[in-house]
PDB file of C-alpha atoms and ligand atoms in Angstrom:
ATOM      1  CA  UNK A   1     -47.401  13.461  28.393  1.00 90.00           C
ATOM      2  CA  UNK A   2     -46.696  10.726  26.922  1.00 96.00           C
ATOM      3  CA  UNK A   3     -44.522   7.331  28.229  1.00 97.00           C
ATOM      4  CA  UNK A   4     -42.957   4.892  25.595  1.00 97.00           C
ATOM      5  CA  UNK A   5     -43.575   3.731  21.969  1.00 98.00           C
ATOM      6  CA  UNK A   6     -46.369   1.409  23.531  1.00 97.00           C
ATOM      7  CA  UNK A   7     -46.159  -0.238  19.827  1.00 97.00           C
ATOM      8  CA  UNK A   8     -45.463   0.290  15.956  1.00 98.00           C
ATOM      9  CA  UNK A   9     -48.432  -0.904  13.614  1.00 98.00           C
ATOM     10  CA  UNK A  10     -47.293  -2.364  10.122  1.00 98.00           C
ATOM     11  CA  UNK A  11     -50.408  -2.608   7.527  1.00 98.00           C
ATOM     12  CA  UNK A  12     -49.414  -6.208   5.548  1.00 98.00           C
ATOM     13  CA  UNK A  13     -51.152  -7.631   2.977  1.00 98.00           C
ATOM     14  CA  UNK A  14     -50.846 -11.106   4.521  1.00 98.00           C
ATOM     15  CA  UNK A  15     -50.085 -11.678   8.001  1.00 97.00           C
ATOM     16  CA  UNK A  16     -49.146 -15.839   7.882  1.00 96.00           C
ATOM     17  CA  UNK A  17     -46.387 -14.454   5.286  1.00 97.00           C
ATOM     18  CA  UNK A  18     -45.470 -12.038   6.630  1.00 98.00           C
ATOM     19  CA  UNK A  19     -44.691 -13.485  10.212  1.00 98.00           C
ATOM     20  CA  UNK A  20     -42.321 -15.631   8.383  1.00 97.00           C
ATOM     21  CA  UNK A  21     -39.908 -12.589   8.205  1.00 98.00           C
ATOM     22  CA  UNK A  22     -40.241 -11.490  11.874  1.00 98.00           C
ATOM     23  CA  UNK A  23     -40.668 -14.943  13.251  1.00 98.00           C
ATOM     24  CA  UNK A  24     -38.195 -16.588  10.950  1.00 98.00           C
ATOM     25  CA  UNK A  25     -36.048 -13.918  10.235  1.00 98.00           C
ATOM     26  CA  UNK A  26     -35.515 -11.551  12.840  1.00 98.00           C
ATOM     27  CA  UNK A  27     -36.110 -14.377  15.195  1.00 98.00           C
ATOM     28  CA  UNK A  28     -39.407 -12.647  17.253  1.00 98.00           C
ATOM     29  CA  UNK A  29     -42.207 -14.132  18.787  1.00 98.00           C
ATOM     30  CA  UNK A  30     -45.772 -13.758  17.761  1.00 97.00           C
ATOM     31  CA  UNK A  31     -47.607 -13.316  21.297  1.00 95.00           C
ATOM     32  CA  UNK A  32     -51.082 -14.142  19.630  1.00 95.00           C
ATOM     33  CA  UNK A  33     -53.633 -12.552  17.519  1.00 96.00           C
ATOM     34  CA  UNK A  34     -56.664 -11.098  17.641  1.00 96.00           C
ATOM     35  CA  UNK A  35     -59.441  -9.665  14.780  1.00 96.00           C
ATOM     36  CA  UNK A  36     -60.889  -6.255  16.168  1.00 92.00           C
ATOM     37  CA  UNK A  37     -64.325  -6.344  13.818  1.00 91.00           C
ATOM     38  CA  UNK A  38     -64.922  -2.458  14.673  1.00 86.00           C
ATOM     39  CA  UNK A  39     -61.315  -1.823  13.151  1.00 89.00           C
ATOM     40  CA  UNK A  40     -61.790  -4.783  10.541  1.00 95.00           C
ATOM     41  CA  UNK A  41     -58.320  -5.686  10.778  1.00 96.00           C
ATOM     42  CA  UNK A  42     -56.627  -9.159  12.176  1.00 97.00           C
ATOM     43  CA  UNK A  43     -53.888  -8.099  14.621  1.00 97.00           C
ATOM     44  CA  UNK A  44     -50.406  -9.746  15.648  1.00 97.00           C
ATOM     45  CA  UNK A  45     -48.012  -8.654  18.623  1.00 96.00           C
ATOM     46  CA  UNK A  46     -44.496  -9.405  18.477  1.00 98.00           C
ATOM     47  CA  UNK A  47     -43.262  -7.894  21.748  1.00 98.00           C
ATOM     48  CA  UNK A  48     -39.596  -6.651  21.778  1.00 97.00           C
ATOM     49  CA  UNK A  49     -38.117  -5.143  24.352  1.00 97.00           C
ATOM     50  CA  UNK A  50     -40.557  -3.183  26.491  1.00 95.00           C
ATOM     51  CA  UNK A  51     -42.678  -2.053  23.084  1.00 97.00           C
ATOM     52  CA  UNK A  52     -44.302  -4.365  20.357  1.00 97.00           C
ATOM     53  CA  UNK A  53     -45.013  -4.545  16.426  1.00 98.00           C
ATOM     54  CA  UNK A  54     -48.153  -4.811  15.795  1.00 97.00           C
ATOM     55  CA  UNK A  55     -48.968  -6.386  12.729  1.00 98.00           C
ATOM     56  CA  UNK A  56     -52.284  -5.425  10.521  1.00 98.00           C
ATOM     57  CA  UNK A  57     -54.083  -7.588   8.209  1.00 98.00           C
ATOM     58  CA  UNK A  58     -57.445  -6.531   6.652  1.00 98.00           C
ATOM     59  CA  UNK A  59     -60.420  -8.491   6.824  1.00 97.00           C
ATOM     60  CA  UNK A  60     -62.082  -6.100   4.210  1.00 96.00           C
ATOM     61  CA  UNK A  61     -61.935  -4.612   0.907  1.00 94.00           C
ATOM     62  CA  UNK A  62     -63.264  -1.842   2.328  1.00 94.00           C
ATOM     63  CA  UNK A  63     -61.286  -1.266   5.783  1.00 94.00           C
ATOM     64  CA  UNK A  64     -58.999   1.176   6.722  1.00 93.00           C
ATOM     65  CA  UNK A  65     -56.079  -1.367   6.338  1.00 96.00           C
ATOM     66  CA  UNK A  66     -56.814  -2.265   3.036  1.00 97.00           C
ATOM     67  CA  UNK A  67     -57.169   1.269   1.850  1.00 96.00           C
ATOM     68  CA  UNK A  68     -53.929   2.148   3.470  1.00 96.00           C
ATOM     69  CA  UNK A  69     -52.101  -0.603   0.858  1.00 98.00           C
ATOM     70  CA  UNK A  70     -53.778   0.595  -1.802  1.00 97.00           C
ATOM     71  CA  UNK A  71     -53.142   4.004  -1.615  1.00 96.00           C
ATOM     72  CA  UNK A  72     -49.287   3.704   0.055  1.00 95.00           C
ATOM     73  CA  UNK A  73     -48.739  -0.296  -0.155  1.00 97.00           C
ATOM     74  CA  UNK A  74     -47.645  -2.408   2.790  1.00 98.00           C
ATOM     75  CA  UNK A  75     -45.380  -0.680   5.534  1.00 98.00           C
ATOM     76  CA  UNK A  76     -45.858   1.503   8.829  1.00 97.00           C
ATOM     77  CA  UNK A  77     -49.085   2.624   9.321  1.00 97.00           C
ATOM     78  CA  UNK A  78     -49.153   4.037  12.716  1.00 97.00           C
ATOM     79  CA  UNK A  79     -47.034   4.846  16.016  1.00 98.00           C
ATOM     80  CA  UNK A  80     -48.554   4.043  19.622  1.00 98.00           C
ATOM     81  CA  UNK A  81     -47.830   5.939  22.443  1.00 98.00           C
ATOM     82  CA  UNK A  82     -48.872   4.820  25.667  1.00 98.00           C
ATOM     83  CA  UNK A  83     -51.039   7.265  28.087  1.00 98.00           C
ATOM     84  CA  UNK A  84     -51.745   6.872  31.988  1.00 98.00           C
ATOM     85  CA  UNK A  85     -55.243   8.905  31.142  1.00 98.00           C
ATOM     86  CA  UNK A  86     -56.679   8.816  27.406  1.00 98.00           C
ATOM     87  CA  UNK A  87     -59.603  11.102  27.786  1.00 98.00           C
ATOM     88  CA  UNK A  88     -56.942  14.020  29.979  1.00 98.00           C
ATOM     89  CA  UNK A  89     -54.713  12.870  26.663  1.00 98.00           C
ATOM     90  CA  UNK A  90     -57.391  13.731  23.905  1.00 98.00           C
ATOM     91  CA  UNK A  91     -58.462  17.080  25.691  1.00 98.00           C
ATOM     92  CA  UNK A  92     -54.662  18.429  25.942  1.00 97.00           C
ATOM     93  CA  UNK A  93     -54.093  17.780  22.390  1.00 97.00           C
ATOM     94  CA  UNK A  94     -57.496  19.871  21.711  1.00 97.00           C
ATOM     95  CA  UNK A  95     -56.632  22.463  23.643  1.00 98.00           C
ATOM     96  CA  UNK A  96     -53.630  22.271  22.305  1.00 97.00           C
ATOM     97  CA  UNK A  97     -55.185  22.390  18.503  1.00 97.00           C
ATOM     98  CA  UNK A  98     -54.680  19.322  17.695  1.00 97.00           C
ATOM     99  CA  UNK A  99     -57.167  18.048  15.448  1.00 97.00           C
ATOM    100  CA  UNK A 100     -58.104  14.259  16.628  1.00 97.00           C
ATOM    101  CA  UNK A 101     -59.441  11.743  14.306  1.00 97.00           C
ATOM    102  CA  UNK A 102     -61.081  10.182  17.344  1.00 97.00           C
ATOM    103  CA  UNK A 103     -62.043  12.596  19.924  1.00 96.00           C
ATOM    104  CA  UNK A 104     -63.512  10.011  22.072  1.00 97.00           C
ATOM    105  CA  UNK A 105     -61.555   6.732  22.721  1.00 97.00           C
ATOM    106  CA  UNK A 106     -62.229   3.438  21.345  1.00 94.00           C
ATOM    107  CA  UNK A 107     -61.224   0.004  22.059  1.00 92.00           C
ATOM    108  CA  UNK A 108     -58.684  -1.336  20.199  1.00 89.00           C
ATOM    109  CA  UNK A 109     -56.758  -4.650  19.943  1.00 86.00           C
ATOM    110  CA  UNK A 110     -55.711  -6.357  23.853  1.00 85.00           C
ATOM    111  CA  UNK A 111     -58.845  -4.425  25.565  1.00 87.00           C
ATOM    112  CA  UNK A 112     -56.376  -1.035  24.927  1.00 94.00           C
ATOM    113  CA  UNK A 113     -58.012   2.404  24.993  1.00 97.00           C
ATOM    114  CA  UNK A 114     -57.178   3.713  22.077  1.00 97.00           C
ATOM    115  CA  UNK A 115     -57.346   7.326  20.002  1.00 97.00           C
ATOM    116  CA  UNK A 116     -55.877   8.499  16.731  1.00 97.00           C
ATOM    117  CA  UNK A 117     -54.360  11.449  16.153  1.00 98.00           C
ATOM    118  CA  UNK A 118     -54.718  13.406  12.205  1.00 95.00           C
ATOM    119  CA  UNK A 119     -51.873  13.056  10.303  1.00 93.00           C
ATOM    120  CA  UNK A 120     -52.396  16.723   9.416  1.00 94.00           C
ATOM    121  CA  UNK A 121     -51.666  18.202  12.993  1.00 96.00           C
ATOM    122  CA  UNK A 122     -48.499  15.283  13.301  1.00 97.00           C
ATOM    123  CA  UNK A 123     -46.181  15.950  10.282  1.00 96.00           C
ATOM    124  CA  UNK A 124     -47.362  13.344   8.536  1.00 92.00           C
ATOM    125  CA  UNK A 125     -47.491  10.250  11.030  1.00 95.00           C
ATOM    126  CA  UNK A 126     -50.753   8.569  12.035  1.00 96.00           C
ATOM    127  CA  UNK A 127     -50.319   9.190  15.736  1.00 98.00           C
ATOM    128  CA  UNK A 128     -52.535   6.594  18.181  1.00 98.00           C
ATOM    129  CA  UNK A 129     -52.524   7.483  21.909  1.00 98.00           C
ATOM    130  CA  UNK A 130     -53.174   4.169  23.898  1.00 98.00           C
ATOM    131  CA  UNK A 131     -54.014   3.483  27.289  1.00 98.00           C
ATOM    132  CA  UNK A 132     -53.584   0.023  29.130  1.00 95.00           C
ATOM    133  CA  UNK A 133     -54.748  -1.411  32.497  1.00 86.00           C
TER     134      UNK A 133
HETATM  135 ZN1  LIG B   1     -52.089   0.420  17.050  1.00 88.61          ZN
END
């Protein structure tokens, strides 16, 4: 079903601080960013290994990102897993009752296909399924 850990999203408060840790710290590199308005979050991919962290700034008050650190503070937000087929993905997990916070897929940061999954049905972890070319 599904492949690898195609990434791990952090929500930060401040991304240009925050890649001072992972860039200056842990010694990664950031392989660019990118602001996905329809998400209203700026994005950064550190690749490591054959996976990435993917690194979540909000560009609004009122975005998903920013309620996340209100509500639970900075930290991770998601886990990716990558899929060959996102729309065979999202109709196993409903027929296997999953209940899917996205039940169509969307684009999401690098051109992905992406779908979330409700924490509810995952034991508490904000699943995304994600599909690349
Ligand atoms: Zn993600």
């Amino acid at each position: 079903m599904v492949k690898k850990v195609d990434h791990i999203g952090v929500a930060v408060k401040n991304l240009d601080e925050t890649l001072k840790f992972y860039e200056g710290v842990l010694g990664l590199e950031c392989g660019g960013t990118e602001v996905v308005e329809e998400q209203k979050v700026k994005v950064a991919f550190l690749p490591i290994g054959d996976t990435e962290i993917e690194l979540l700034e909000s560009t609004d008050e009122e975005g998903p990102i920013s309620r996340y650190i209100e509500k639970k503070g900075e930290g991770i937000q998601h886990i990716a897993y990558r899929v060959d087929d996102i729309e065979k993905a999202i109709e196993e997990m409903k027929a296997k009752g999953i209940r899917m916070i996205d039940e169509k897929p969307r684009y999401g940061a690098g051109g992905a296909k992406i779908a979330f999954l409700h924490p509810k049905s995952t034991y508490g972890v904000l699943v995304e399924l994600c599909e690349r070319d």
